[in-house]
Amino acid sequence: MPSKRLLAAALAVVALAAGMSPATAAPVVTTTNPVTSSFADSFADPSIIQGRDGYWYAYATSDPLVANGPFGLMHMARTKDFSSWEYLGTVFNDQTKPAWAAPGSFFWAPDIRYFGGRYVMYFTVTDTTANAGGDPAIGVATAPTPAGPWTATDGPVVAPRSDGNGGYLGTIDPAELTAADGKRYLYYGGFNGGISVTELSADGMHAVGAPTQVTIGDRYEGSYVVYRDGWYYFMGSSMNCCAGPTTGYSVFAGRSRSPRGPFVDADGAKLTDSRVGGTTVITQNGNKWIGPGHHAFITDAAGQDHIVYHAIDRGTPWLTDPFGINRRPMLIDNIDWINGWPRTRAGLGPSEGPVPAPTTGSGLGIDSTNPAGGLLGATANPGDPVGGPTASIHGTARTRASAPGGSLRVEADTRLGSSFTTVLGNQVVATVADNRLTLAVGRRTTAVNLPADFDRTQWNKLSVQVSGSTVTARLNDAGLGDVYAEARLQVPGLKLPAAPVRWAGSAEVDNLTVRPVAKPVTKPAAVPRTGKLLAGDDFNGALGADWSWVRQDDKATVADGNLSWPLENADMVGSGNNAGLLLHATPAGKSWIAETKLHLDTGTDDVRNYQQAGMIVYLNDDDFARLGDVAIWKTRQTEYGRELVARPSDGATSYGAAAIGRTAPTMWMRIAYHQNAAGEHVYQAGTSVDGKNWTWGASWVLPSAARIGLYAHGEFTGANPPPVATFDYLKFYESK
């Protein structure tokens, strides 16, 4: 029998369909981050899948689960409702781990999939027996059930890659995708060498052909790719995953019509450009969560997308002593599609309090443990070793209760016969036959071909959804953003009446759900906006009394409406603390926005580590946040860094950073200040390349109110004269 929670949810749907008041419906199931707190303090680099038994299975990297715990061999857990979890142990043990992994190797970043009638897991092996020292590679293992037992292949799916200098590229963080061309692809790589994609053999066990690089080095790792509305969305994590209380990890996206790219962000910048692109998917917002990243995607029974990721509680960042293992539990939040781009909670970022859990289980009285229990005309099967009870449809079948009108999503694991049709509201007809997926609404019809070698004898996931005027039918491996075929129709004025869902043809069905579609969020979250001018300086004369220097640099000059500042060969990170800073008094009040316009030509493609200039939020030399246009190897990025004392016993500091938007030789920067409900001092960064359209990014929290200023420093070996940063002004505005 289904759990009381799932049964209540099913009855709520029936009640609404019958016209009962929503007030009588069952309460919404909620969850609170971190979702893994019941069994683990840390559950990093998560991936997730719905098993054929109806449970959702999550997997994590090999870090210890709790303080001072042993390193595992990747971890497994499962849930029915995202409210309670059961820990299942490790993926491997010492006897079953890959024989080609060197002793002491770690196993990172599992990526879980289901195709070919088995569960497939890709993972990082940090050190192999093929070469001395660290030579990371990508492994693969298969299992008959999502809980194992897992059998690794006798060699890597992607072998270690030489960097040409005696070392090895970062062959890490795999993510598989089955694409509409019927081919399987594997994305892998990181900061050292960038991320590449390679085609896989049909069984997913071997890389074939030549790889294609899809991101520049020194920017992304932890990739994940999903297909939506004709686009392949690449998402990757940027900056440092593991800097304790200064971790600024964030996720960014680009999209392409091809799984091989090129991937381009919302502003038209490529992820392979030196001035690297990326549209924000999730970044920290000033609550307790920092460093959200290395994520996976799922879609729930109501059609709502979710991001599953790890993050760090800035109040308890360490699993062990400071500078030890980072404490990275698993979190989950909604993904909203804003103007065609995935944004976590419409741009709000990680949630801290209770939020609605992913919708799970069946509706309309369908027994999730026996789909035939809610279908007329279906025959219950005793089940199979993988998925449990299933239902067979031969001829026609329908739900016992009427599905609610308006929006509706029907989804199931299916093993298809020669022809299978799903009918919603007596109007929407989706048919899989003759190697085609056909979608019809009245006189409107569209059809897409399935891959020539599509195997209908295997279990796949079929969904049919009506959301407003958009009707979609999709067939894929496991509902993880992959696609064999997707048919879409726009039907203005479509009004789907309440009616039983009907099926015709032949298929075996499992994990059947019938649900109203989650109401889409299409409006972005509010961002800081400037009001009236409060204070500032246009650099039209000598610096006034509101300015003060920390380590004055006499080479900085004010003339002709500019502050011109040759980059100092100096820095602020660590024990250096020898760079000059020009600070300005801040306005009174609890919220304001500081803005500057900067010109700094750092070129493109060449190495200029780490030339930079920008704004600084300054308490002292070991407690600050720094927003800069910075050259990082061959990239040019906007970095919002944070340094603080992480170990008071000896004054040791920690530094980490978040990336924001993209750079240009001339760009605008903003710092928005406010105090949160706890009275903490929050500083959010924003950037623009035209002074009109702003990208708002990460927030850092400082223990007290700070001064705001400007800086210009970084190495410039070989540059004579050194590059010059030119600031047009520093102004403070009221924050609206």
Short mmCIF file of C-alpha atoms in Angstrom, two decimals, residues 5 29-31 35 38-39 55-56 77-87:
data_model
loop_
_atom_site.label_atom_id
_atom_site.label_comp_id
_atom_site.label_asym_id
_atom_site.label_seq_id
_atom_site.Cartn_x
_atom_site.Cartn_y
_atom_site.Cartn_z
CA ARG A 5 1.55 10.82 2.91
CA VAL A 29 4.71 18.14 2.03
CA THR A 30 7.70 20.36 2.78
CA THR A 31 11.40 19.85 3.11
CA VAL A 35 17.83 17.33 3.06
CA SER A 38 19.09 12.89 9.11
CA PHE A 39 21.98 10.61 8.17
CA TYR A 55 12.17 5.50 -4.62
CA TRP A 56 14.47 8.41 -5.40
CA ALA A 77 20.69 6.94 0.08
CA ARG A 78 17.03 6.87 -0.89
CA THR A 79 13.70 8.57 -0.17
CA LYS A 80 10.07 8.25 -1.16
CA ASP A 81 8.98 11.80 -0.44
CA PHE A 82 12.17 13.89 0.11
CA SER A 83 11.09 14.29 3.73
CA SER A 84 12.78 11.20 5.20
CA TRP A 85 15.87 9.39 3.96
CA GLU A 86 17.47 5.99 4.38
CA TYR A 87 21.24 5.56 4.09
#
